Amino acid sequence: MRAVIKAPIHAYRKFISPLKPPTCRFYPTCSAYALEAIDKHGPLRGSWLAIKRIGRCHPFHPGGVDFVPPTSEELRAAASLDSLSEDSV
């Protein structure tokens, strides 16, 4: 399922993107963000995050650095690491 959803993004990056000047307002680019979001969050949530990101890509948005948000498992792991480091102090 992920490969099917990612195929058009790969096609865009290979065939369409090289024909256009680099104008992305964000880092990472929207296509790189979409691929990472789908890998990290799965096809449904990853696609939703990519659509929201593309929706922010307009002349009135300043752009900037916008990484894919962490998964709930990553947040839990970070929270447990924080609690361990607080206990050792």
Tab-separated table of N, CA and C in Angstrom:
chain	number	residue	atom	x	y	z
A	1	MET	N	0.821	-1.198	0.000
A	1	MET	CA	0.000	0.000	0.000
A	1	MET	C	0.864	1.260	0.000
A	2	ARG	N	1.915	1.264	0.832
A	2	ARG	CA	2.792	2.431	0.876
A	2	ARG	C	3.447	2.688	-0.470
A	3	ALA	N	3.874	1.609	-1.134
A	3	ALA	CA	4.547	1.759	-2.434
A	3	ALA	C	3.600	2.362	-3.471
A	4	VAL	N	2.330	1.985	-3.418
A	4	VAL	CA	1.342	2.514	-4.361
A	4	VAL	C	1.141	4.004	-4.132
A	5	ILE	N	1.072	4.407	-2.883
A	5	ILE	CA	0.866	5.825	-2.562
A	5	ILE	C	2.125	6.636	-2.857
A	6	LYS	N	3.296	6.039	-2.649
A	6	LYS	CA	4.547	6.764	-2.858
A	6	LYS	C	4.955	6.841	-4.331
A	7	ALA	N	4.424	5.956	-5.191
A	7	ALA	CA	4.807	5.930	-6.605
A	7	ALA	C	4.591	7.273	-7.318
A	8	PRO	N	3.433	7.938	-7.157
A	8	PRO	CA	3.266	9.231	-7.827
A	8	PRO	C	4.246	10.299	-7.313
A	9	ILE	N	4.610	10.211	-6.055
A	9	ILE	CA	5.564	11.181	-5.497
A	9	ILE	C	6.933	10.962	-6.120
A	10	HIS	N	7.334	9.698	-6.233
A	10	HIS	CA	8.612	9.391	-6.879
A	10	HIS	C	8.596	9.833	-8.350
A	11	ALA	N	7.474	9.618	-9.036
A	11	ALA	CA	7.355	10.044	-10.438
A	11	ALA	C	7.471	11.565	-10.547
A	12	TYR	N	6.813	12.281	-9.654
A	12	TYR	CA	6.909	13.738	-9.645
A	12	TYR	C	8.365	14.175	-9.455
A	13	ARG	N	9.043	13.560	-8.490
A	13	ARG	CA	10.429	13.937	-8.201
A	13	ARG	C	11.363	13.630	-9.367
A	14	LYS	N	11.077	12.572	-10.125
A	14	LYS	CA	11.962	12.180	-11.216
A	14	LYS	C	11.672	12.934	-12.507
A	15	PHE	N	10.389	13.147	-12.825
A	15	PHE	CA	10.044	13.682	-14.141
A	15	PHE	C	9.587	15.137	-14.151
A	16	ILE	N	8.903	15.597	-13.129
A	16	ILE	CA	8.342	16.946	-13.140
A	16	ILE	C	9.233	17.929	-12.398
A	17	SER	N	9.690	17.564	-11.238
A	17	SER	CA	10.489	18.465	-10.413
A	17	SER	C	11.740	18.996	-11.116
A	18	PRO	N	12.472	18.175	-11.877
A	18	PRO	CA	13.659	18.711	-12.552
A	18	PRO	C	13.348	19.786	-13.604
A	19	LEU	N	12.118	19.831	-14.076
A	19	LEU	CA	11.735	20.817	-15.090
A	19	LEU	C	11.407	22.185	-14.494
A	20	LYS	N	11.235	22.229	-13.187
A	20	LYS	CA	10.843	23.468	-12.517
A	20	LYS	C	12.019	24.042	-11.736
A	21	PRO	N	12.067	25.366	-11.581
A	21	PRO	CA	13.112	25.934	-10.720
A	21	PRO	C	12.816	25.599	-9.255
A	22	PRO	N	13.840	25.508	-8.412
A	22	PRO	CA	13.593	25.209	-6.994
A	22	PRO	C	12.899	26.386	-6.307
A	23	THR	N	11.675	26.181	-5.894
A	23	THR	CA	10.899	27.262	-5.273
A	23	THR	C	10.256	26.857	-3.961
A	24	CYS	N	10.639	25.733	-3.415
A	24	CYS	CA	9.986	25.253	-2.199
A	24	CYS	C	10.245	26.211	-1.035
A	25	ARG	N	9.204	26.514	-0.285
A	25	ARG	CA	9.295	27.422	0.854
A	25	ARG	C	9.739	26.709	2.118
A	26	PHE	N	9.736	25.387	2.091
A	26	PHE	CA	9.994	24.601	3.291
A	26	PHE	C	11.253	23.749	3.152
A	27	TYR	N	11.778	23.365	4.297
A	27	TYR	CA	12.791	22.329	4.361
A	27	TYR	C	12.277	21.289	5.341
A	28	PRO	N	12.231	20.043	4.994
A	28	PRO	CA	12.510	19.444	3.694
A	28	PRO	C	11.414	19.793	2.691
A	29	THR	N	11.681	19.525	1.419
A	29	THR	CA	10.702	19.841	0.384
A	29	THR	C	9.411	19.073	0.651
A	30	CYS	N	8.341	19.507	0.044
A	30	CYS	CA	7.042	18.859	0.269
A	30	CYS	C	7.064	17.397	-0.160
A	31	SER	N	7.753	17.088	-1.252
A	31	SER	CA	7.788	15.685	-1.687
A	31	SER	C	8.604	14.836	-0.719
A	32	ALA	N	9.717	15.348	-0.224
A	32	ALA	CA	10.508	14.605	0.757
A	32	ALA	C	9.717	14.444	2.056
A	33	TYR	N	9.008	15.494	2.457
A	33	TYR	CA	8.159	15.441	3.649
A	33	TYR	C	7.101	14.353	3.478
A	34	ALA	N	6.452	14.316	2.318
A	34	ALA	CA	5.394	13.337	2.072
A	34	ALA	C	5.942	11.912	2.159
A	35	LEU	N	7.082	11.655	1.549
A	35	LEU	CA	7.670	10.314	1.598
A	35	LEU	C	8.003	9.912	3.031
A	36	GLU	N	8.589	10.830	3.784
A	36	GLU	CA	8.939	10.527	5.171
A	36	GLU	C	7.688	10.332	6.031
A	37	ALA	N	6.683	11.162	5.816
A	37	ALA	CA	5.448	11.050	6.596
A	37	ALA	C	4.767	9.715	6.343
A	38	ILE	N	4.753	9.268	5.102
A	38	ILE	CA	4.127	7.986	4.775
A	38	ILE	C	4.928	6.845	5.391
A	39	ASP	N	6.248	6.928	5.341
A	39	ASP	CA	7.078	5.889	5.965
A	39	ASP	C	6.896	5.853	7.477
A	40	LYS	N	6.834	7.016	8.073
A	40	LYS	CA	6.817	7.116	9.529
A	40	LYS	C	5.434	6.860	10.129
A	41	HIS	N	4.394	7.405	9.506
A	41	HIS	CA	3.049	7.363	10.084
A	41	HIS	C	2.086	6.434	9.352
A	42	GLY	N	2.532	5.819	8.277
A	42	GLY	CA	1.651	4.945	7.511
A	42	GLY	C	0.955	5.691	6.396
A	43	PRO	N	0.288	4.947	5.504
A	43	PRO	CA	-0.281	5.577	4.311
A	43	PRO	C	-1.401	6.581	4.582
A	44	LEU	N	-2.275	6.307	5.523
A	44	LEU	CA	-3.403	7.225	5.740
A	44	LEU	C	-2.982	8.500	6.462
A	45	ARG	N	-2.421	8.363	7.636
A	45	ARG	CA	-2.007	9.551	8.390
A	45	ARG	C	-0.886	10.282	7.666
A	46	GLY	N	0.047	9.552	7.067
A	46	GLY	CA	1.141	10.184	6.331
A	46	GLY	C	0.638	11.004	5.154
A	47	SER	N	-0.341	10.465	4.433
A	47	SER	CA	-0.931	11.215	3.317
A	47	SER	C	-1.651	12.459	3.817
A	48	TRP	N	-2.356	12.335	4.944
A	48	TRP	CA	-3.052	13.495	5.514
A	48	TRP	C	-2.046	14.576	5.908
A	49	LEU	N	-0.945	14.189	6.536
A	49	LEU	CA	0.075	15.164	6.911
A	49	LEU	C	0.662	15.841	5.675
A	50	ALA	N	0.869	15.064	4.611
A	50	ALA	CA	1.414	15.629	3.364
A	50	ALA	C	0.429	16.615	2.735
A	51	ILE	N	-0.850	16.277	2.754
A	51	ILE	CA	-1.871	17.179	2.187
A	51	ILE	C	-1.919	18.479	2.985
A	52	LYS	N	-1.858	18.363	4.316
A	52	LYS	CA	-1.851	19.581	5.144
A	52	LYS	C	-0.625	20.427	4.844
A	53	ARG	N	0.518	19.797	4.664
A	53	ARG	CA	1.752	20.522	4.368
A	53	ARG	C	1.647	21.244	3.027
A	54	ILE	N	1.154	20.563	2.006
A	54	ILE	CA	0.996	21.185	0.689
A	54	ILE	C	0.011	22.349	0.773
A	55	GLY	N	-0.998	22.223	1.626
A	55	GLY	CA	-1.957	23.305	1.822
A	55	GLY	C	-1.330	24.554	2.426
A	56	ARG	N	-0.244	24.391	3.164
A	56	ARG	CA	0.456	25.549	3.741
A	56	ARG	C	1.442	26.187	2.765
A	57	CYS	N	1.644	25.555	1.634
A	57	CYS	CA	2.625	26.047	0.672
A	57	CYS	C	1.965	27.067	-0.254
A	58	HIS	N	1.991	28.316	0.165
A	58	HIS	CA	1.424	29.406	-0.628
A	58	HIS	C	2.211	30.679	-0.330
A	59	PRO	N	2.064	31.704	-1.150
A	59	PRO	CA	2.886	32.915	-0.999
A	59	PRO	C	2.715	33.658	0.323
A	60	PHE	N	1.621	33.429	1.035
A	60	PHE	CA	1.386	34.160	2.273
A	60	PHE	C	1.911	33.438	3.510
A	61	HIS	N	2.454	32.248	3.328
A	61	HIS	CA	3.052	31.500	4.439
A	61	HIS	C	4.563	31.678	4.373
A	62	PRO	N	5.202	31.965	5.500
A	62	PRO	CA	6.641	32.225	5.458
A	62	PRO	C	7.498	30.998	5.151
A	63	GLY	N	6.958	29.789	5.333
A	63	GLY	CA	7.769	28.596	5.090
A	63	GLY	C	8.705	28.347	6.249
A	64	GLY	N	9.862	27.758	5.962
A	64	GLY	CA	10.850	27.481	6.994
A	64	GLY	C	11.065	25.996	7.190
A	65	VAL	N	11.647	25.655	8.306
A	65	VAL	CA	11.921	24.252	8.634
A	65	VAL	C	10.654	23.635	9.205
A	66	ASP	N	10.240	22.516	8.649
A	66	ASP	CA	9.008	21.844	9.067
A	66	ASP	C	9.216	20.345	8.926
A	67	PHE	N	9.635	19.712	10.008
A	67	PHE	CA	9.882	18.284	9.982
A	67	PHE	C	8.592	17.515	10.236
A	68	VAL	N	8.581	16.258	9.840
A	68	VAL	CA	7.446	15.378	10.104
A	68	VAL	C	7.333	15.210	11.618
A	69	PRO	N	6.123	15.342	12.172
A	69	PRO	CA	5.984	15.206	13.622
A	69	PRO	C	6.315	13.780	14.071
A	70	PRO	N	6.758	13.637	15.303
A	70	PRO	CA	7.081	12.294	15.801
A	70	PRO	C	5.820	11.453	15.980
A	71	THR	N	6.012	10.152	15.941
A	71	THR	CA	4.906	9.237	16.197
A	71	THR	C	4.633	9.196	17.698
A	72	SER	N	3.502	8.651	18.066
A	72	SER	CA	3.178	8.560	19.495
A	72	SER	C	4.184	7.665	20.216
A	73	GLU	N	4.702	6.649	19.540
A	73	GLU	CA	5.716	5.788	20.160
A	73	GLU	C	7.002	6.571	20.419
A	74	GLU	N	7.389	7.415	19.475
A	74	GLU	CA	8.584	8.234	19.659
A	74	GLU	C	8.406	9.217	20.808
A	75	LEU	N	7.207	9.780	20.946
A	75	LEU	CA	6.939	10.703	22.046
A	75	LEU	C	6.998	9.986	23.393
A	76	ARG	N	6.431	8.776	23.444
A	76	ARG	CA	6.480	7.996	24.685
A	76	ARG	C	7.922	7.641	25.040
A	77	ALA	N	8.708	7.253	24.044
A	77	ALA	CA	10.101	6.891	24.300
A	77	ALA	C	10.882	8.101	24.808
A	78	ALA	N	10.636	9.258	24.208
A	78	ALA	CA	11.327	10.473	24.648
A	78	ALA	C	10.910	10.844	26.063
A	79	ALA	N	9.638	10.673	26.382
A	79	ALA	CA	9.158	10.990	27.726
A	79	ALA	C	9.775	10.055	28.760
A	80	SER	N	9.911	8.792	28.421
A	80	SER	CA	10.511	7.858	29.377
A	80	SER	C	11.999	8.147	29.553
A	81	LEU	N	12.679	8.572	28.495
A	81	LEU	CA	14.085	8.959	28.621
A	81	LEU	C	14.232	10.196	29.496
A	82	ASP	N	13.304	11.152	29.341
A	82	ASP	CA	13.345	12.359	30.168
A	82	ASP	C	13.135	12.020	31.640
A	83	SER	N	12.204	11.114	31.911
A	83	SER	CA	11.953	10.759	33.307
A	83	SER	C	13.142	10.009	33.889
A	84	LEU	N	13.816	9.195	33.092
A	84	LEU	CA	15.011	8.503	33.575
A	84	LEU	C	16.134	9.478	33.879
A	85	SER	N	16.318	10.481	33.045
A	85	SER	CA	17.398	11.440	33.270
A	85	SER	C	17.099	12.320	34.485
A	86	GLU	N	15.809	12.610	34.740
A	86	GLU	CA	15.445	13.399	35.914
A	86	GLU	C	15.661	12.608	37.193
A	87	ASP	N	15.445	11.295	37.146
A	87	ASP	CA	15.636	10.449	38.310
A	87	ASP	C	17.110	10.347	38.690
A	88	SER	N	17.999	10.425	37.720
A	88	SER	CA	19.424	10.255	38.008
A	88	SER	C	20.072	11.541	38.498
A	89	VAL	N	19.371	12.663	38.419
A	89	VAL	CA	19.948	13.943	38.855
A	89	VAL	C	19.783	14.146	40.311
